[in-house]
Amino acid sequence: MKSFSITAALAGAIVIGAAGTAQAWQPTKPVEFVVTSGAGGGTDNFARMIQSIISKHKLIDQPIVVVNKGGGSGAEGYIHGKAGKGDAHRVVFGTNNAYLLPYVAKLGYKVSDLTPVAALALDEFLLWVKGDAPYADAKSYIEAVKAKPMGFKMGGSQSKDTDQTLTMMIQEATGAKMIYVPFQGGSAAAVQLAGGHIDSNVNNPNENIGQWKAGQVKPLCVFSPVRLAKGEPVFEGKGWGDIPTCKEAGLPIETFQMPRTVWLPAEVPADAVAFYEGVLEKVSKTPEWQEFVTRTAQTARFMKGKELADFVARDDAANKKIFQAEGWVVN
């Protein structure tokens, strides 16, 4: 297993962040927003929305330059962050892949090369089937899969990533066995499901909304402890808030959510961490941010310090269990 400790790394950052702000840090040159995905992806939209809000409300005096470094499933961006050791003008935007990628691939960084700052939202995952599928709920779909082991195809974004991890969790929790088919992104998985080339996917809301609006796919449940927020109807009078949680729908997984995270390089000043925490918390309270998370059907949740560390520790442990069981961990 990896020698680094997620909990220790995050706890160290909390101590740094709690050290006080005797000399309040401010950016003294343009700030680089490093996006660990390609243009147009979820992380790119996340970073650019924050940039837009910061600019509109004049929360940072210096210019902000967005740079996409999505190679290696985002590893390129984190390695770039590591290279800025001590420089708080390099801000990295990612997900839980910041601390999960080093488990499944030999990379040029580890989580201790980064300083956690905050999370601003949780990406939700839903179980989707074709629009004309005969399954009315998640329980009946899982029963059909169990009746025909390895006869159903679950599509997802890439291998050894969140979608495949969740698929393995479903199999472990239910005993259902299916074939996982990776694609280059959730949009491709959505198209494949709408066309009937796979039987299900576990896409985020925003990745399947177009096909749901057209009646080509339908959601069976959301992997969240509570139902999604009410919103405008999407198809036949039903919206995100009408989708049951997977647990209430008979699929015994209470939660699977991906945090939208922000990081700095290692060894940055304590008051720089506090500065960005303050800026991002202000962003999270703006109407523009609330509109963004509502439109993309994410769950708004600002976390920093111990709350963020505790969330990451739980998420890391749940994912690591699957990685170990599937033999994905590289030594």
PDB file of N, CA, C and O in Angstrom, residues 49 58 102 110 136 227 280 286 328:
ATOM      1  N   MET A  49     -16.035  28.891 -13.811  1.00  0.00           N
ATOM      2  CA  MET A  49     -17.122  29.568 -13.115  1.00  0.00           C
ATOM      3  C   MET A  49     -16.577  30.334 -11.912  1.00  0.00           C
ATOM      4  O   MET A  49     -16.963  31.479 -11.655  1.00  0.00           O
ATOM      5  N   LYS A  58     -14.701  41.066  -7.864  1.00  0.00           N
ATOM      6  CA  LYS A  58     -13.398  41.665  -7.540  1.00  0.00           C
ATOM      7  C   LYS A  58     -12.835  41.108  -6.224  1.00  0.00           C
ATOM      8  O   LYS A  58     -12.422  41.858  -5.328  1.00  0.00           O
ATOM      9  N   PRO A 102      -2.785   8.347  -7.363  1.00  0.00           N
ATOM     10  CA  PRO A 102      -1.525   7.671  -7.030  1.00  0.00           C
ATOM     11  C   PRO A 102      -1.678   6.226  -6.570  1.00  0.00           C
ATOM     12  O   PRO A 102      -0.683   5.501  -6.506  1.00  0.00           O
ATOM     13  N   LYS A 110       2.655  12.779  -5.281  1.00  0.00           N
ATOM     14  CA  LYS A 110       1.846  12.124  -4.258  1.00  0.00           C
ATOM     15  C   LYS A 110       1.054  13.208  -3.544  1.00  0.00           C
ATOM     16  O   LYS A 110       1.329  14.400  -3.701  1.00  0.00           O
ATOM     17  N   ALA A 136     -38.813  -0.277 -13.494  1.00  0.00           N
ATOM     18  CA  ALA A 136     -39.428   0.901 -12.881  1.00  0.00           C
ATOM     19  C   ALA A 136     -38.585   1.462 -11.755  1.00  0.00           C
ATOM     20  O   ALA A 136     -38.745   2.623 -11.368  1.00  0.00           O
ATOM     21  N   ARG A 227     -32.434  13.092  -1.278  1.00  0.00           N
ATOM     22  CA  ARG A 227     -32.806  13.376  -2.659  1.00  0.00           C
ATOM     23  C   ARG A 227     -32.200  14.705  -3.111  1.00  0.00           C
ATOM     24  O   ARG A 227     -31.899  15.574  -2.287  1.00  0.00           O
ATOM     25  N   LEU A 280     -12.758  31.540  -1.675  1.00  0.00           N
ATOM     26  CA  LEU A 280     -13.632  30.476  -2.178  1.00  0.00           C
ATOM     27  C   LEU A 280     -14.917  30.371  -1.367  1.00  0.00           C
ATOM     28  O   LEU A 280     -15.976  30.043  -1.913  1.00  0.00           O
ATOM     29  N   THR A 286     -22.287  33.232  -3.348  1.00  0.00           N
ATOM     30  CA  THR A 286     -22.840  34.140  -4.344  1.00  0.00           C
ATOM     31  C   THR A 286     -24.036  33.503  -5.061  1.00  0.00           C
ATOM     32  O   THR A 286     -24.115  32.276  -5.197  1.00  0.00           O
ATOM     33  N   TRP A 328      -6.177  -3.206  -8.204  1.00  0.00           N
ATOM     34  CA  TRP A 328      -5.753  -2.043  -8.993  1.00  0.00           C
ATOM     35  C   TRP A 328      -4.560  -1.309  -8.382  1.00  0.00           C
ATOM     36  O   TRP A 328      -3.935  -0.490  -9.050  1.00  0.00           O
TER      37      TRP A 328
END
